[in-house]
Structures are given as C-alpha cells and as structure tokens.
Coordinates of C-alpha atoms in Angstrom, one line a residue:
R684 CA -121.1 57.9 -93.3
I685 CA -121.2 54.5 -91.8
F686 CA -121.1 56.0 -88.3
D687 CA -124.1 58.3 -89.1
Q688 CA -126.1 55.4 -90.3
F689 CA -125.3 53.4 -87.2
A690 CA -126.3 56.4 -84.9
K691 CA -129.7 56.7 -86.8
S692 CA -130.3 53.0 -86.4
R693 CA -129.8 53.2 -82.6
N694 CA -131.9 56.4 -82.1
P695 CA -134.5 56.8 -84.8
H696 CA -136.3 59.6 -82.9
P697 CA -133.6 62.0 -81.5
L698 CA -134.6 64.7 -78.9
P699 CA -135.0 68.2 -80.1
P700 CA -132.2 70.6 -79.2
P701 CA -132.8 72.8 -76.1
T702 CA -134.7 76.0 -76.7
L703 CA -133.6 79.4 -75.6
F704 CA -136.9 80.1 -73.9
S705 CA -137.8 78.8 -70.4
N706 CA -141.1 77.3 -69.3
P707 CA -143.7 80.0 -68.7
Q708 CA -145.1 78.1 -65.6
S709 CA -141.7 77.8 -64.0
T710 CA -141.1 81.5 -64.6
M711 CA -144.3 82.4 -62.9
N712 CA -143.4 80.2 -59.8
E713 CA -140.0 81.8 -59.5
S714 CA -141.5 85.3 -59.8
S715 CA -144.1 84.6 -57.1
A716 CA -141.3 83.1 -54.8
T717 CA -139.2 86.2 -55.3
A718 CA -142.2 88.5 -54.5
T719 CA -143.0 86.5 -51.4
S720 CA -139.4 86.7 -50.2
S721 CA -139.3 90.5 -50.8
S722 CA -142.5 91.0 -48.9
T723 CA -141.2 88.8 -46.0
T724 CA -138.0 90.9 -45.9
A725 CA -140.0 94.1 -45.9
S726 CA -142.3 92.8 -43.2
S727 CA -139.3 91.9 -40.9
T728 CA -137.7 95.2 -41.6
G729 CA -140.9 97.0 -40.6
N730 CA -141.1 94.9 -37.4
V731 CA -137.5 95.8 -36.4
S732 CA -138.2 99.4 -37.1
S733 CA -141.4 99.3 -35.0
N734 CA -139.6 97.6 -32.1
A735 CA -136.8 100.2 -32.2
D736 CA -139.3 103.0 -32.1
E737 CA -141.2 101.4 -29.2
N738 CA -138.0 100.9 -27.2
A739 CA -136.9 104.5 -27.9
R740 CA -140.3 105.7 -26.6
K741 CA -139.9 103.6 -23.5
V742 CA -136.4 104.9 -22.8
Q743 CA -137.6 108.5 -23.2
I744 CA -140.5 107.8 -20.8
Y745 CA -137.9 106.4 -18.3
K746 CA -135.7 109.6 -18.7
D747 CA -138.7 111.9 -18.2
N748 CA -139.8 110.0 -15.1
L749 CA -136.3 110.1 -13.7
I750 CA -135.9 113.8 -14.2
S751 CA -139.3 114.4 -12.5
R752 CA -138.3 112.2 -9.5
A753 CA -134.9 113.9 -9.2
E754 CA -136.4 117.4 -9.1
N755 CA -139.0 116.4 -6.6
L756 CA -136.2 114.7 -4.5
I757 CA -134.2 117.9 -4.4
I758 CA -137.0 120.4 -3.8
K759 CA -139.2 118.4 -1.4
E760 CA -137.6 115.2 0.0
F761 CA -134.1 116.4 0.8
P762 CA -135.3 119.1 3.3
E763 CA -137.6 116.5 4.9
R764 CA -134.7 114.0 5.3
I765 CA -132.4 116.6 6.8
V766 CA -135.1 117.5 9.4
R767 CA -135.6 113.8 10.3
L768 CA -131.9 113.2 10.6
N769 CA -131.5 116.2 12.9
A770 CA -134.3 114.9 15.1
L771 CA -132.8 111.4 15.1
L772 CA -129.4 112.8 16.3
E773 CA -131.2 114.5 19.2
T774 CA -132.8 111.3 20.5
S775 CA -131.5 109.5 23.6
Q776 CA -130.0 106.7 21.4
F777 CA -127.3 109.1 20.0
A778 CA -127.3 112.4 21.9
H779 CA -125.4 112.7 25.2
R780 CA -125.1 108.9 25.6
N781 CA -122.3 107.5 27.7
F782 CA -120.0 104.8 26.5
S783 CA -121.0 102.7 29.4
D784 CA -124.5 102.4 28.0
V785 CA -123.2 100.3 25.1
Y786 CA -121.2 98.0 27.3
Q787 CA -122.2 94.3 27.4
E788 CA -120.8 91.5 29.5
L789 CA -119.3 88.6 27.6
N790 CA -120.8 85.2 28.2
I791 CA -117.4 83.6 28.7
P792 CA -116.5 82.6 32.3
V793 CA -113.0 82.5 33.7
P794 CA -112.1 78.9 34.4
P795 CA -110.6 78.0 37.8
P796 CA -106.8 78.3 38.1
I797 CA -104.7 75.3 37.5
V798 CA -102.7 74.2 40.5
V799 CA -99.6 72.3 39.7
E800 CA -97.9 70.5 42.5
T801 CA -94.1 70.6 42.5
G802 CA -92.3 67.8 44.1
S803 CA -89.4 65.5 43.8
G804 CA -89.1 63.3 40.8
D805 CA -87.4 63.0 37.6
A806 CA -88.1 65.3 34.6
S807 CA -90.1 62.6 32.7
T808 CA -92.4 62.0 35.6
N809 CA -93.1 65.8 36.1
A810 CA -93.8 66.2 32.3
A811 CA -96.3 63.3 32.3
K812 CA -98.1 64.9 35.3
R813 CA -98.2 68.3 33.6
Q814 CA -99.6 66.7 30.4
R815 CA -102.4 65.0 32.4
L816 CA -103.3 68.2 34.1
N817 CA -103.4 70.2 30.9
S818 CA -105.6 67.6 29.2
S819 CA -108.0 67.5 32.1
Y820 CA -108.4 71.3 32.2
G821 CA -108.5 71.6 28.4
V822 CA -105.2 73.6 28.1
D823 CA -102.9 73.4 25.1
G824 CA -99.7 72.0 26.3
E825 CA -97.6 74.1 24.0
G826 CA -98.9 77.5 25.4
G827 CA -101.5 78.0 22.7
G828 CA -104.3 78.8 25.2
T829 CA -107.4 76.9 26.2
N830 CA -108.9 74.4 23.7
V831 CA -112.4 75.8 23.2
L832 CA -114.7 73.0 22.3
A833 CA -118.0 74.5 23.6
L834 CA -118.8 77.5 25.9
P835 CA -120.3 76.2 29.1
T836 CA -123.0 79.0 29.3
G837 CA -124.0 79.0 25.6
R838 CA -123.1 81.3 22.7
V839 CA -121.6 84.8 22.8
D840 CA -124.2 87.3 21.6
C841 CA -123.6 90.4 19.6
N842 CA -123.7 93.7 21.4
K843 CA -127.4 94.5 21.6
A844 CA -127.1 98.2 21.9
I845 CA -124.8 98.5 18.9
S846 CA -127.0 96.1 16.8
E847 CA -130.0 98.3 17.5
L848 CA -128.1 101.4 16.3
I849 CA -127.0 99.6 13.2
L850 CA -130.6 98.7 12.3
I851 CA -131.4 102.4 12.4
V852 CA -128.3 103.7 10.5
K853 CA -128.2 101.1 7.7
P854 CA -131.5 102.2 6.0
V855 CA -130.3 105.8 6.1
I856 CA -127.0 104.9 4.4
R857 CA -128.9 103.0 1.7
A858 CA -131.2 105.9 1.1
L859 CA -128.2 108.2 0.6
V860 CA -126.7 105.8 -1.9
E861 CA -129.9 105.5 -3.9
D862 CA -130.5 109.3 -3.9
S863 CA -127.0 110.0 -5.0
N864 CA -127.3 107.5 -7.9
L865 CA -130.6 109.2 -8.9
L866 CA -129.1 112.7 -8.9
K867 CA -126.1 111.4 -10.8
M868 CA -128.3 110.1 -13.7
W869 CA -130.4 113.3 -13.6
I870 CA -127.4 115.5 -14.2
S871 CA -126.0 113.1 -16.8
F872 CA -129.3 113.5 -18.8
M873 CA -129.1 117.3 -18.5
I874 CA -125.6 117.6 -20.0
P875 CA -126.0 118.8 -23.6
K876 CA -124.1 117.6 -26.7
I877 CA -120.5 118.7 -27.0
E878 CA -120.0 122.0 -28.7
D879 CA -117.3 124.7 -29.0
G880 CA -117.7 127.6 -26.6
N881 CA -120.3 128.5 -24.0
N882 CA -119.4 125.6 -21.8
F883 CA -119.5 127.4 -18.5
G884 CA -122.8 125.8 -17.5
V885 CA -121.5 122.4 -18.6
S886 CA -118.5 122.9 -16.2
I887 CA -120.9 123.5 -13.4
Q888 CA -122.7 120.3 -14.3
E889 CA -119.5 118.4 -14.3
D890 CA -118.4 119.8 -10.9
T891 CA -121.7 118.9 -9.4
L892 CA -121.7 115.5 -10.9
S893 CA -118.2 114.9 -9.4
E894 CA -119.4 115.9 -6.0
I895 CA -122.4 113.6 -6.2
Q896 CA -120.2 110.7 -7.2
S897 CA -117.9 111.2 -4.2
V898 CA -120.9 111.2 -1.9
E899 CA -122.1 108.0 -3.4
T900 CA -118.7 106.3 -3.0
E901 CA -118.4 107.5 0.6
A902 CA -121.8 106.3 1.5
A903 CA -121.0 102.8 0.1
T904 CA -117.9 102.6 2.3
F905 CA -120.1 103.0 5.4
F906 CA -121.5 99.6 4.8
D907 CA -118.1 98.1 4.6
Q908 CA -117.3 99.8 7.9
I909 CA -120.2 98.0 9.6
S910 CA -119.2 94.6 8.3
R911 CA -115.6 95.1 9.4
Y912 CA -116.8 95.9 12.9
F913 CA -118.4 92.5 13.3
V914 CA -115.4 90.7 11.9
T915 CA -113.0 92.6 14.2
R916 CA -115.2 91.9 17.3
A917 CA -115.5 88.2 16.5
K918 CA -111.7 87.9 16.3
V919 CA -111.3 89.6 19.7
V920 CA -114.0 87.5 21.3
S921 CA -112.4 84.3 20.0
K922 CA -109.2 85.5 21.7
V923 CA -111.2 85.9 25.0
A924 CA -112.5 82.3 24.6
K925 CA -109.0 81.0 24.0
Y926 CA -107.3 83.1 26.7
P927 CA -110.1 83.7 29.3
H928 CA -107.6 84.7 32.0
I929 CA -106.3 87.7 30.1
D930 CA -108.4 90.8 30.9
D931 CA -106.8 92.8 28.1
Y932 CA -108.8 90.9 25.5
R933 CA -112.0 91.5 27.4
R934 CA -111.2 95.2 27.6
A935 CA -110.4 95.1 23.8
V936 CA -114.0 93.9 23.1
A937 CA -115.4 96.8 25.1
E938 CA -113.1 99.3 23.2
V939 CA -114.3 97.9 19.9
D940 CA -117.9 98.4 20.9
E941 CA -117.3 102.0 22.0
K942 CA -115.4 102.8 18.9
E943 CA -118.3 101.5 16.8
F944 CA -120.8 103.5 18.7
L945 CA -118.9 106.7 18.0
S946 CA -118.5 105.7 14.4
L947 CA -122.3 105.2 14.0
W948 CA -122.9 108.6 15.4
L949 CA -120.4 110.1 13.1
V950 CA -121.8 108.2 10.1
L951 CA -125.3 109.5 10.8
S952 CA -123.9 113.1 11.1
E953 CA -122.0 112.7 7.9
V954 CA -125.1 111.5 6.1
R955 CA -127.0 114.6 7.3
N956 CA -124.2 116.8 6.2
R957 CA -124.0 115.2 2.8
Y958 CA -127.7 115.8 2.3
C959 CA -127.3 119.4 3.3
S960 CA -124.3 120.0 0.9
L961 CA -126.0 118.3 -2.0
H962 CA -129.2 120.3 -1.5
D963 CA -127.3 123.5 -1.2
I964 CA -125.1 123.1 -4.3
V965 CA -128.0 121.9 -6.5
I966 CA -130.5 124.6 -5.4
K967 CA -127.9 127.3 -5.9
N968 CA -127.1 126.1 -9.5
M969 CA -130.4 124.8 -10.5
E970 CA -130.8 127.1 -13.5
K971 CA -127.4 126.2 -14.9
L972 CA -127.9 122.5 -14.2
K973 CA -131.2 122.4 -16.1
K974 CA -130.1 124.9 -18.9
P975 CA -126.3 125.0 -19.1
R976 CA -126.4 126.9 -22.4
S977 CA -128.6 130.0 -22.7
S978 CA -130.4 130.7 -26.0
N979 CA -129.3 134.4 -26.2
T980 CA -125.5 133.9 -26.2
D981 CA -125.2 135.7 -29.6
S982 CA -126.2 139.0 -28.0
L983 CA -123.2 138.9 -25.8
Y984 CA -120.8 139.5 -28.7

C-alpha cells in the first residue's frame, strides 16, 4: 500500500496501456508502399520478359539470314569460285612455271679469304697473330663463323616471286575458312531435336558436318604453313650470313623457296578440290540436309 501511494505521487497521470489497434494513417502508408513495391517488381519483370523476347527475335533473324546466305553460297557462289580457281591455276604464275623463275640472289657477299702466314716462332706468338687476324676480319676465334654486325650491301629481302604468290593465295585460304564455318553453322541449325527412330537423314547431316569441319581445320593449317616458311628461310639466311663461304647454305635457301612455290601451287589446288567436294556432297544430299525427317514416315509401316 505504501509503495502504491509512492508511485501515484511520482506519476499522477500515468500513460494509457497500448491498444491492440494500429494507427490508420501508418497503415495506409504501409499499404501504399507495398503496392508501389509490387508494381515496381511487376514492371521490372515485364521489362526482363520484353528484353528476352526481343533478343530471341534477333537470334531468329540471325539464323534465318545465315540459312539464306549458306544456301546462296552453295548454289551460286561455290561454282563461281571453282571456275575462278581453275582460271588462276592456268595463269603463268602457277602453270608450267620453272623453279628457276622463283630463284632470287641473296644480298650477302662472300668476304675475301683470310691469308695466314706461317713462319717460325713460338706457339704464343702465332696464337696472338691469329687472334689479331680473326678480329680484323670479323671471324670468331672459336670456329663459330663470321661475326655479323651489319651487311655491307644492306638488308636481305624476302623472295619477291614467292611473296607475290602468297598475296594471291592467302585471301583464297581465308575465304575457304569462312565458307566452311558458315556451312558448319547452317547444318547445325538444320539438325532437328533428338528423337527415337527415323534418324537416317540426321546421320547424313552429321557426316556432312564432319566433312566440313575437316575442311575448315585443313584450311587453317595452310596459314601455319606460310608462316613456317618465313621462319625456316630466315634461319637458313642467318646461316649464310654467318658462314658466307659455305655454298650449301646458299643452296638451302633456294631449295626452301622452290619447296614453298610447289606448296603454294598444291594449296591452291587443294582449295579448289575442297570447294568441289563440298559442293558435290551438299548438292547431292540437299533434300536430306534441309529435311532430315520426312512427314509421311508412318505410311512406311
């Protein structure tokens, strides 16, 4: 009782107990915030769906354009390229051309021979004379060849005839790589979904796709062959500069050039043959490539 009186004296106006009902204004604010959040979520979901539909439409347009380009490539452009390659192989740059036509003299002169006088004297004196002679003529004293600091007549150029042929062949190789890639994607888009039975047409598509992939890989290796030619020739030319008195290295440079000339002719012929084989296999199986599964298979059973 004394404690209650003391509490009343300290707080004569106590706060009312909390009610079970919330403030109407705060409830309305919370409802509006929830509605705004819901509308924002719905709007973002709608934007994502709209973007997905737009991207799907663009992808379908890309597929349709690729299919149209591939069919035009097979029917119209492949025969034209085969005819152009045949005409190119019959030109004077490739047909009936002698290996001597691609020979190019190296711009590396042969230095004068070193004359070493032999006479009486001790071994140390002769060694000192030999060292002075080697240093004056730029010869490595340990048998490592001539110390090449600079060529007296300037740089050693690439083989002009081979370089001209490479400028002709490289665009042809690139075109074959691009065409093979286009046909590969075209057949990939033509392959239907996986089902049980009636897969004979699909097997034709897979075999044709494998052939196109091998053509693409082989065409890509032709570029590596050209780069390896320049590296190999540069190494042999450096040997000529270091050992100018050895004619075998000079002959090796000529052999490398002749080999590359024959390789370029062979590459151009192989590109022509690959175009012919791809055109032949696609034209013969065009119906199965475009429609691997017929619609009237049920009547066969």
